[in-house]
């Protein structure tokens, strides 16, 4: 059986191997070995001949086309320059089939100028759906006046919301890329990710690959979706183009495949959108930094979790620990989980929040010494007794909460009343959960203060789980970095920095109250309670 130190060392070792392996894999993705100039297997770029190209975008309800029947031309760019970026917005006619919860496809052709794409043997094309299925967002109303938003919602939309069924939504953005590097591939070792986007032709004695056309699906965000109803006849489509390097193209292909795999595992469009935001909303260099920061965040999360569970498993009493703080952490964690559930948040966030809520409930059971006894099918809940030292701690804890309530309760009630009068919600339950979670985010850190007050009264910090605190502190500082890198609400960003202040006060108390071997440690023991060794007798 491994001891705790060996297990931690093993975990850190596995983490280092994982980071090194990931870096090696990423290097293999962004770097492609070019073909040797004297090799017969070289595949050269057709773009190096500088052909005169044309970009055409068609829409149709069919999954495949062979001629210009039943297709609509929505964008035509003659003398298309692969080096120049552009963005254009066009109006697309929505067919009746699409308005009746059908699908509309975009066919993007890159072909020689002046030649129709189906008459050009050197054309390349790619297909992308312009619609997706998603459950409409429930209508929000003012709970006092009953008023809805400024835009009137028609009867069909209300019916769709009531049915709570997925309906067609319009993807208002189409982002195109062409790989413009004059890169010569080795035919004997073509990267599999790029190979499926390549089309080769024979020109004389050499083989050339036609322009690699790519659709950036990561740019299709939920915020850009527009609901389609039966009265919709035209919808805007923003077509944007930019060149792309080979390294970024291969990286983007792998990321899109990863998002697609998540959707195959049951992740919804909104769940996948959370992952897309990491790549689209972040600079590529920041993205690399985010990966390393997130890896360390994961490591410290695991170590903090392990030490926290170990601490509470061995905890024998609540001497020096604020019971009110434990109850508040449980309440706030459960409220945040219910809020995320009400907002239909991504499973990536919801599952960890749910696990955290269960752990906090378990801590409350340990703190209050709750036991269950069964009389037939009826559970009987019993609470354990407190020692004199625990009663003294509870007295300090109650005193701290009394002072804190004078400030906290008016702020929470005032915020709830203000939001009720000025903000629209889906239901009374939604308002209640939002009011609770706003109180948690805005004033939740105040509930960490009773523990500081108990430490001050007892002149001791030996009863706190300092190992778990240390790992959580590292994560807090990592969250500070994320607050600058990743787009997030201002309230959540401020919440990252407020925790730093409280932890610095904890550090100050640790320096102020040095270790006294007569005081209990985090397991409810003192050094003087340990049995002394018997003297050795020869």
Tab-separated table of C-alpha atoms in Angstrom, residues 103-520:
chain	number	residue	atom	x	y	z
A	103	UNK	CA	-31.908	21.746	-43.248
A	104	UNK	CA	-30.142	24.091	-45.670
A	105	UNK	CA	-26.624	23.411	-46.960
A	106	UNK	CA	-23.937	25.728	-48.304
A	107	UNK	CA	-21.717	24.479	-51.142
A	108	UNK	CA	-18.503	26.469	-51.426
A	109	UNK	CA	-16.580	26.105	-54.712
A	110	UNK	CA	-13.078	27.344	-55.544
A	111	UNK	CA	-12.645	27.063	-59.299
A	112	UNK	CA	-11.073	28.724	-62.311
A	113	UNK	CA	-12.438	32.149	-63.141
A	114	UNK	CA	-15.035	32.226	-65.916
A	115	UNK	CA	-15.835	28.498	-65.676
A	116	UNK	CA	-18.842	27.008	-63.909
A	117	UNK	CA	-17.699	24.805	-61.020
A	118	UNK	CA	-19.322	21.592	-62.369
A	119	UNK	CA	-17.520	22.121	-65.697
A	120	UNK	CA	-14.120	22.630	-64.068
A	121	UNK	CA	-12.056	19.477	-63.505
A	122	UNK	CA	-9.695	21.349	-61.184
A	123	UNK	CA	-12.331	22.742	-58.830
A	124	UNK	CA	-12.402	22.025	-55.101
A	125	UNK	CA	-15.515	22.290	-52.961
A	126	UNK	CA	-16.674	21.736	-49.432
A	127	UNK	CA	-20.141	21.427	-47.862
A	128	UNK	CA	-21.399	22.959	-44.620
A	129	UNK	CA	-24.899	22.984	-43.069
A	130	UNK	CA	-26.258	26.479	-42.485
A	131	UNK	CA	-28.784	25.227	-39.931
A	132	UNK	CA	-28.603	23.317	-36.680
A	133	UNK	CA	-31.148	22.018	-34.184
A	134	UNK	CA	-31.423	23.423	-30.688
A	135	UNK	CA	-34.075	23.869	-27.994
A	136	UNK	CA	-35.214	27.541	-27.966
A	137	UNK	CA	-34.321	29.648	-24.965
A	138	UNK	CA	-37.368	30.160	-22.692
A	139	UNK	CA	-39.001	33.575	-22.794
A	140	UNK	CA	-38.098	35.907	-19.917
A	141	UNK	CA	-40.655	38.249	-18.342
A	142	UNK	CA	-40.831	40.854	-15.608
A	143	UNK	CA	-42.397	38.937	-12.713
A	144	UNK	CA	-44.129	42.055	-11.314
A	145	UNK	CA	-45.554	43.688	-14.467
A	146	UNK	CA	-45.653	40.617	-16.747
A	147	UNK	CA	-43.882	42.533	-19.542
A	148	UNK	CA	-41.637	40.667	-22.005
A	149	UNK	CA	-38.703	41.969	-24.039
A	150	UNK	CA	-38.936	44.795	-26.543
A	151	UNK	CA	-39.292	42.393	-29.453
A	152	UNK	CA	-42.678	40.721	-29.775
A	153	UNK	CA	-42.569	36.940	-30.019
A	154	UNK	CA	-45.023	35.423	-32.481
A	155	UNK	CA	-47.382	32.584	-31.732
A	156	UNK	CA	-45.284	29.965	-33.511
A	157	UNK	CA	-42.241	30.749	-31.423
A	158	UNK	CA	-44.263	30.576	-28.211
A	159	UNK	CA	-45.614	27.194	-29.275
A	160	UNK	CA	-42.085	25.943	-29.956
A	161	UNK	CA	-40.946	27.117	-26.559
A	162	UNK	CA	-43.910	25.432	-24.918
A	163	UNK	CA	-43.220	22.149	-26.679
A	164	UNK	CA	-39.604	22.320	-25.560
A	165	UNK	CA	-38.517	20.552	-28.776
A	166	UNK	CA	-35.411	21.230	-30.890
A	167	UNK	CA	-36.102	23.567	-33.828
A	168	UNK	CA	-33.999	24.812	-36.741
A	169	UNK	CA	-31.623	27.671	-36.003
A	170	UNK	CA	-29.742	29.701	-38.600
A	171	UNK	CA	-25.953	29.881	-38.523
A	172	UNK	CA	-25.383	33.500	-39.453
A	173	UNK	CA	-21.610	33.174	-39.978
A	174	UNK	CA	-19.601	31.184	-42.530
A	175	UNK	CA	-15.834	31.380	-42.084
A	176	UNK	CA	-13.619	30.120	-44.947
A	177	UNK	CA	-9.880	29.479	-45.090
A	178	UNK	CA	-7.412	28.460	-47.793
A	179	UNK	CA	-3.969	27.060	-46.960
A	180	UNK	CA	-1.623	29.422	-48.852
A	181	UNK	CA	1.848	28.091	-47.952
A	182	UNK	CA	3.917	26.818	-50.893
A	183	UNK	CA	4.541	23.623	-48.984
A	184	UNK	CA	5.760	20.481	-50.764
A	185	UNK	CA	4.383	17.318	-49.162
A	186	UNK	CA	6.057	13.940	-49.102
A	187	UNK	CA	3.615	11.540	-50.749
A	188	UNK	CA	4.887	8.607	-48.687
A	189	UNK	CA	4.106	10.316	-45.367
A	190	UNK	CA	1.091	12.568	-45.897
A	191	UNK	CA	-0.498	13.731	-42.614
A	192	UNK	CA	-3.830	11.947	-42.270
A	193	UNK	CA	-5.599	15.059	-40.961
A	194	UNK	CA	-4.760	17.138	-44.054
A	195	UNK	CA	-5.005	14.256	-46.536
A	196	UNK	CA	-8.814	14.123	-46.364
A	197	UNK	CA	-8.995	17.782	-47.443
A	198	UNK	CA	-6.574	17.316	-50.369
A	199	UNK	CA	-7.364	16.678	-54.032
A	200	UNK	CA	-4.437	15.655	-56.243
A	201	UNK	CA	-4.009	16.001	-60.020
A	202	UNK	CA	-1.258	14.908	-62.436
A	203	UNK	CA	0.426	17.725	-64.364
A	204	UNK	CA	3.104	16.315	-66.631
A	205	UNK	CA	5.513	14.181	-64.620
A	206	UNK	CA	4.709	15.768	-61.251
A	207	UNK	CA	1.740	15.508	-58.890
A	208	UNK	CA	0.123	18.686	-57.591
A	209	UNK	CA	-2.467	19.221	-54.875
A	210	UNK	CA	-5.284	21.680	-55.518
A	211	UNK	CA	-5.965	24.541	-53.059
A	212	UNK	CA	-6.938	23.202	-49.630
A	213	UNK	CA	-10.327	24.740	-48.786
A	214	UNK	CA	-11.397	24.646	-45.156
A	215	UNK	CA	-14.486	25.763	-43.202
A	216	UNK	CA	-13.794	27.006	-39.684
A	217	UNK	CA	-16.640	25.363	-37.745
A	218	UNK	CA	-15.197	26.582	-34.431
A	219	UNK	CA	-16.366	30.096	-35.350
A	220	UNK	CA	-20.002	28.960	-35.374
A	221	UNK	CA	-21.071	30.091	-31.919
A	222	UNK	CA	-24.417	29.726	-30.167
A	223	UNK	CA	-24.632	33.512	-29.725
A	224	UNK	CA	-24.732	33.895	-33.543
A	225	UNK	CA	-27.655	31.474	-34.009
A	226	UNK	CA	-31.050	32.819	-35.134
A	227	UNK	CA	-34.267	30.883	-34.721
A	228	UNK	CA	-36.112	30.048	-37.965
A	229	UNK	CA	-39.931	30.159	-38.028
A	230	UNK	CA	-42.482	29.763	-40.804
A	231	UNK	CA	-42.707	33.481	-41.504
A	232	UNK	CA	-38.963	33.812	-42.175
A	233	UNK	CA	-38.244	34.286	-45.902
A	234	UNK	CA	-34.734	35.800	-45.816
A	235	UNK	CA	-31.880	35.632	-43.347
A	236	UNK	CA	-28.468	37.366	-43.296
A	237	UNK	CA	-25.293	35.362	-43.800
A	238	UNK	CA	-21.865	36.852	-43.075
A	239	UNK	CA	-19.188	35.180	-45.198
A	240	UNK	CA	-15.647	35.896	-44.034
A	241	UNK	CA	-12.384	34.663	-45.531
A	242	UNK	CA	-8.798	34.618	-44.333
A	243	UNK	CA	-5.689	32.685	-45.305
A	244	UNK	CA	-4.322	30.038	-42.954
A	245	UNK	CA	-0.929	28.434	-42.406
A	246	UNK	CA	-0.379	24.676	-42.566
A	247	UNK	CA	0.435	24.400	-38.854
A	248	UNK	CA	-2.694	26.267	-37.767
A	249	UNK	CA	-4.800	24.324	-40.286
A	250	UNK	CA	-3.715	20.982	-38.826
A	251	UNK	CA	-4.262	22.253	-35.283
A	252	UNK	CA	-7.751	23.535	-36.155
A	253	UNK	CA	-8.671	20.214	-37.805
A	254	UNK	CA	-7.735	18.335	-34.635
A	255	UNK	CA	-9.718	20.746	-32.461
A	256	UNK	CA	-12.795	20.442	-34.680
A	257	UNK	CA	-12.526	16.657	-34.540
A	258	UNK	CA	-12.348	16.857	-30.742
A	259	UNK	CA	-15.525	18.993	-30.602
A	260	UNK	CA	-17.270	16.587	-32.990
A	261	UNK	CA	-16.288	13.653	-30.749
A	262	UNK	CA	-17.836	15.436	-27.754
A	263	UNK	CA	-21.092	15.828	-29.672
A	264	UNK	CA	-21.045	12.129	-30.563
A	265	UNK	CA	-20.742	11.352	-26.843
A	266	UNK	CA	-24.002	13.243	-26.229
A	267	UNK	CA	-22.812	16.836	-25.719
A	268	UNK	CA	-25.328	19.348	-27.036
A	269	UNK	CA	-24.615	22.329	-29.294
A	270	UNK	CA	-24.384	24.555	-26.216
A	271	UNK	CA	-21.975	22.156	-24.489
A	272	UNK	CA	-19.702	22.120	-27.536
A	273	UNK	CA	-19.916	25.921	-27.722
A	274	UNK	CA	-18.150	26.180	-24.342
A	275	UNK	CA	-15.171	24.313	-25.809
A	276	UNK	CA	-15.222	26.380	-29.013
A	277	UNK	CA	-15.014	29.578	-26.975
A	278	UNK	CA	-11.667	28.487	-25.539
A	279	UNK	CA	-10.126	28.409	-29.029
A	280	UNK	CA	-11.987	31.183	-30.842
A	281	UNK	CA	-12.065	33.895	-28.151
A	282	UNK	CA	-8.398	33.479	-27.172
A	283	UNK	CA	-5.211	34.506	-28.963
A	284	UNK	CA	-3.159	31.497	-30.186
A	285	UNK	CA	-0.190	32.373	-27.932
A	286	UNK	CA	-2.517	32.893	-24.983
A	287	UNK	CA	-4.085	29.564	-25.890
A	288	UNK	CA	-0.722	27.818	-25.460
A	289	UNK	CA	-0.243	29.582	-22.121
A	290	UNK	CA	-3.795	28.618	-21.151
A	291	UNK	CA	-3.007	24.952	-21.797
A	292	UNK	CA	-0.057	24.931	-19.388
A	293	UNK	CA	-1.918	26.996	-16.805
A	294	UNK	CA	-4.956	24.698	-17.068
A	295	UNK	CA	-2.731	21.622	-16.695
A	296	UNK	CA	-1.282	22.945	-13.439
A	297	UNK	CA	-4.770	23.997	-12.342
A	298	UNK	CA	-5.905	20.398	-12.850
A	299	UNK	CA	-2.951	19.075	-10.827
A	300	UNK	CA	-3.522	21.458	-7.912
A	301	UNK	CA	-7.270	20.744	-8.032
A	302	UNK	CA	-6.575	17.037	-7.630
A	303	UNK	CA	-4.033	17.515	-4.830
A	304	UNK	CA	-6.329	19.953	-2.985
A	305	UNK	CA	-9.221	17.523	-3.383
A	306	UNK	CA	-7.136	14.592	-2.083
A	307	UNK	CA	-5.839	16.490	0.940
A	308	UNK	CA	-9.242	18.003	1.723
A	309	UNK	CA	-10.914	14.576	1.720
A	310	UNK	CA	-8.066	13.134	3.813
A	311	UNK	CA	-8.392	15.996	6.312
A	312	UNK	CA	-12.131	15.550	6.796
A	313	UNK	CA	-11.931	11.751	6.976
A	314	UNK	CA	-9.523	12.038	9.939
A	315	UNK	CA	-11.304	14.965	11.558
A	316	UNK	CA	-12.455	13.921	15.063
A	317	UNK	CA	-13.897	17.195	16.347
A	318	UNK	CA	-14.673	20.770	15.278
A	319	UNK	CA	-12.352	22.529	17.726
A	320	UNK	CA	-11.116	25.727	16.091
A	321	UNK	CA	-13.272	25.191	12.963
A	322	UNK	CA	-16.163	27.455	12.025
A	323	UNK	CA	-19.282	25.310	11.612
A	324	UNK	CA	-21.120	28.270	10.105
A	325	UNK	CA	-18.457	28.565	7.397
A	326	UNK	CA	-18.854	24.851	6.563
A	327	UNK	CA	-22.643	25.245	6.337
A	328	UNK	CA	-22.269	28.340	4.161
A	329	UNK	CA	-19.864	26.603	1.759
A	330	UNK	CA	-22.361	23.755	1.429
A	331	UNK	CA	-25.264	26.133	0.826
A	332	UNK	CA	-23.369	28.276	-1.699
A	333	UNK	CA	-22.067	25.236	-3.618
A	334	UNK	CA	-25.558	23.726	-3.890
A	335	UNK	CA	-27.019	27.109	-4.956
A	336	UNK	CA	-24.376	27.542	-7.673
A	337	UNK	CA	-25.078	23.999	-8.909
A	338	UNK	CA	-28.842	24.688	-9.089
A	339	UNK	CA	-28.141	27.999	-10.864
A	340	UNK	CA	-25.972	26.280	-13.471
A	341	UNK	CA	-28.675	23.639	-13.896
A	342	UNK	CA	-31.353	26.334	-14.372
A	343	UNK	CA	-29.184	28.128	-16.957
A	344	UNK	CA	-28.647	24.837	-18.873
A	345	UNK	CA	-24.894	25.274	-18.528
A	346	UNK	CA	-22.411	22.984	-20.272
A	347	UNK	CA	-21.843	19.531	-18.776
A	348	UNK	CA	-18.150	20.450	-18.607
A	349	UNK	CA	-19.047	22.886	-15.819
A	350	UNK	CA	-22.157	21.189	-14.414
A	351	UNK	CA	-20.634	17.789	-13.560
A	352	UNK	CA	-17.696	19.135	-11.462
A	353	UNK	CA	-20.080	21.536	-9.707
A	354	UNK	CA	-22.387	18.633	-8.841
A	355	UNK	CA	-19.523	16.548	-7.452
A	356	UNK	CA	-18.379	19.516	-5.368
A	357	UNK	CA	-21.900	19.955	-3.954
A	358	UNK	CA	-22.043	16.297	-2.874
A	359	UNK	CA	-18.654	16.611	-1.117
A	360	UNK	CA	-19.756	19.744	0.734
A	361	UNK	CA	-22.912	17.951	1.959
A	362	UNK	CA	-20.658	15.150	3.247
A	363	UNK	CA	-18.548	17.731	5.122
A	364	UNK	CA	-21.674	19.089	6.821
A	365	UNK	CA	-22.516	15.558	7.944
A	366	UNK	CA	-19.030	15.259	9.477
A	367	UNK	CA	-19.130	18.738	11.036
A	368	UNK	CA	-22.516	18.257	12.706
A	369	UNK	CA	-21.748	14.600	13.576
A	370	UNK	CA	-24.925	13.460	11.877
A	371	UNK	CA	-25.771	9.748	11.997
A	372	UNK	CA	-28.699	7.876	10.484
A	373	UNK	CA	-30.611	5.070	12.138
A	374	UNK	CA	-33.401	3.167	10.462
A	375	UNK	CA	-36.625	2.102	12.084
A	376	UNK	CA	-38.135	0.006	9.350
A	377	UNK	CA	-38.296	2.315	6.325
A	378	UNK	CA	-38.137	5.547	8.387
A	379	UNK	CA	-34.695	7.189	8.832
A	380	UNK	CA	-33.937	8.735	12.233
A	381	UNK	CA	-31.407	11.608	12.176
A	382	UNK	CA	-29.215	12.026	15.264
A	383	UNK	CA	-26.678	14.731	16.060
A	384	UNK	CA	-23.520	14.079	18.058
A	385	UNK	CA	-22.608	15.855	21.294
A	386	UNK	CA	-20.043	18.652	21.546
A	387	UNK	CA	-17.115	18.839	23.902
A	388	UNK	CA	-16.342	21.912	26.036
A	389	UNK	CA	-13.679	23.047	23.523
A	390	UNK	CA	-16.124	22.678	20.653
A	391	UNK	CA	-18.748	24.671	22.561
A	392	UNK	CA	-16.207	27.459	23.060
A	393	UNK	CA	-15.454	27.465	19.310
A	394	UNK	CA	-19.184	27.510	18.551
A	395	UNK	CA	-19.582	30.529	20.831
A	396	UNK	CA	-16.935	32.477	18.877
A	397	UNK	CA	-18.518	31.331	15.607
A	398	UNK	CA	-21.989	32.533	16.636
A	399	UNK	CA	-20.572	35.862	17.770
A	400	UNK	CA	-18.881	36.395	14.389
A	401	UNK	CA	-22.059	35.546	12.479
A	402	UNK	CA	-24.060	37.983	14.621
A	403	UNK	CA	-21.813	40.884	13.599
A	404	UNK	CA	-21.729	39.719	9.986
A	405	UNK	CA	-25.519	39.449	9.673
A	406	UNK	CA	-25.923	43.184	10.317
A	407	UNK	CA	-24.143	43.836	6.997
A	408	UNK	CA	-24.942	40.742	4.942
A	409	UNK	CA	-28.733	40.346	5.207
A	410	UNK	CA	-29.698	43.907	4.135
A	411	UNK	CA	-27.358	43.694	1.134
A	412	UNK	CA	-28.778	40.329	-0.027
A	413	UNK	CA	-32.419	41.371	0.435
A	414	UNK	CA	-31.823	44.713	-1.278
A	415	UNK	CA	-30.159	43.034	-4.251
A	416	UNK	CA	-33.010	40.516	-4.588
A	417	UNK	CA	-35.679	43.261	-4.558
A	418	UNK	CA	-33.755	45.362	-7.090
A	419	UNK	CA	-33.398	42.429	-9.506
A	420	UNK	CA	-37.110	41.582	-9.132
A	421	UNK	CA	-38.110	45.098	-10.177
A	422	UNK	CA	-35.603	45.665	-12.992
A	423	UNK	CA	-34.576	42.299	-14.478
A	424	UNK	CA	-36.649	39.754	-16.424
A	425	UNK	CA	-36.669	36.063	-15.454
A	426	UNK	CA	-38.198	32.848	-16.776
A	427	UNK	CA	-40.021	32.068	-13.512
A	428	UNK	CA	-40.142	32.799	-9.776
A	429	UNK	CA	-37.830	29.849	-9.215
A	430	UNK	CA	-35.337	31.381	-11.654
A	431	UNK	CA	-35.481	34.706	-9.752
A	432	UNK	CA	-34.967	32.949	-6.422
A	433	UNK	CA	-31.948	30.966	-7.646
A	434	UNK	CA	-30.450	34.041	-9.350
A	435	UNK	CA	-30.896	36.098	-6.164
A	436	UNK	CA	-29.144	33.424	-4.110
A	437	UNK	CA	-26.299	33.027	-6.565
A	438	UNK	CA	-25.818	36.798	-6.870
A	439	UNK	CA	-25.515	36.920	-3.087
A	440	UNK	CA	-22.974	34.095	-3.204
A	441	UNK	CA	-20.869	35.813	-5.861
A	442	UNK	CA	-21.115	39.316	-4.422
A	443	UNK	CA	-20.936	38.680	-0.675
A	444	UNK	CA	-19.942	35.024	-0.373
A	445	UNK	CA	-16.394	35.849	0.652
A	446	UNK	CA	-17.788	37.493	3.813
A	447	UNK	CA	-18.669	34.022	5.092
A	448	UNK	CA	-14.956	33.207	5.176
A	449	UNK	CA	-14.561	35.881	7.845
A	450	UNK	CA	-16.039	33.862	10.776
A	451	UNK	CA	-13.111	31.448	10.494
A	452	UNK	CA	-10.720	34.405	10.713
A	453	UNK	CA	-12.571	35.589	13.810
A	454	UNK	CA	-12.327	32.119	15.423
A	455	UNK	CA	-8.590	32.039	14.650
A	456	UNK	CA	-8.224	35.470	16.277
A	457	UNK	CA	-10.115	34.447	19.437
A	458	UNK	CA	-8.242	31.143	19.812
A	459	UNK	CA	-4.892	32.634	18.778
A	460	UNK	CA	-4.270	29.504	16.695
A	461	UNK	CA	-4.385	28.284	13.081
A	462	UNK	CA	-3.091	24.743	13.761
A	463	UNK	CA	-6.575	23.279	13.263
A	464	UNK	CA	-6.855	24.324	9.604
A	465	UNK	CA	-6.118	22.015	6.607
A	466	UNK	CA	-3.051	23.902	5.440
A	467	UNK	CA	-2.029	21.448	2.724
A	468	UNK	CA	-5.400	21.761	1.014
A	469	UNK	CA	-5.307	25.530	1.609
A	470	UNK	CA	-1.918	25.785	-0.082
A	471	UNK	CA	-3.049	23.951	-3.222
A	472	UNK	CA	-6.255	26.002	-3.337
A	473	UNK	CA	-4.161	29.166	-3.018
A	474	UNK	CA	-2.099	28.148	-6.044
A	475	UNK	CA	-5.349	27.628	-7.936
A	476	UNK	CA	-6.592	31.034	-6.792
A	477	UNK	CA	-3.518	32.705	-8.265
A	478	UNK	CA	-3.976	30.657	-11.460
A	479	UNK	CA	-7.584	31.904	-11.581
A	480	UNK	CA	-6.148	35.419	-11.449
A	481	UNK	CA	-4.234	34.668	-14.647
A	482	UNK	CA	-7.385	33.260	-16.268
A	483	UNK	CA	-9.214	36.438	-15.270
A	484	UNK	CA	-6.942	38.373	-17.660
A	485	UNK	CA	-6.777	35.737	-20.417
A	486	UNK	CA	-10.342	34.448	-20.715
A	487	UNK	CA	-13.491	36.497	-21.306
A	488	UNK	CA	-15.757	36.331	-18.248
A	489	UNK	CA	-18.280	38.493	-16.377
A	490	UNK	CA	-16.769	41.341	-14.333
A	491	UNK	CA	-18.377	40.033	-11.121
A	492	UNK	CA	-16.708	36.641	-11.571
A	493	UNK	CA	-13.372	38.348	-12.338
A	494	UNK	CA	-13.598	40.393	-9.139
A	495	UNK	CA	-14.510	37.211	-7.254
A	496	UNK	CA	-11.120	35.753	-8.247
A	497	UNK	CA	-9.233	38.670	-6.680
A	498	UNK	CA	-11.324	38.945	-3.499
A	499	UNK	CA	-10.272	35.388	-2.508
A	500	UNK	CA	-6.627	36.497	-2.686
A	501	UNK	CA	-7.249	39.105	0.022
A	502	UNK	CA	-8.801	36.578	2.420
A	503	UNK	CA	-6.011	34.052	1.858
A	504	UNK	CA	-3.366	36.722	2.534
A	505	UNK	CA	-5.091	37.369	5.883
A	506	UNK	CA	-4.904	33.625	6.601
A	507	UNK	CA	-1.165	33.743	5.870
A	508	UNK	CA	-0.761	36.721	8.170
A	509	UNK	CA	-2.526	34.816	10.970
A	510	UNK	CA	-0.266	31.818	10.412
A	511	UNK	CA	2.753	34.088	10.892
A	512	UNK	CA	1.139	35.870	13.838
A	513	UNK	CA	0.206	32.674	15.713
A	514	UNK	CA	3.232	30.348	15.583
A	515	UNK	CA	2.905	26.614	16.191
A	516	UNK	CA	2.259	25.685	19.803
A	517	UNK	CA	2.646	21.968	20.492
A	518	UNK	CA	0.000	22.135	23.218
A	519	UNK	CA	-2.666	23.139	20.662
A	520	UNK	CA	-4.591	20.620	18.595
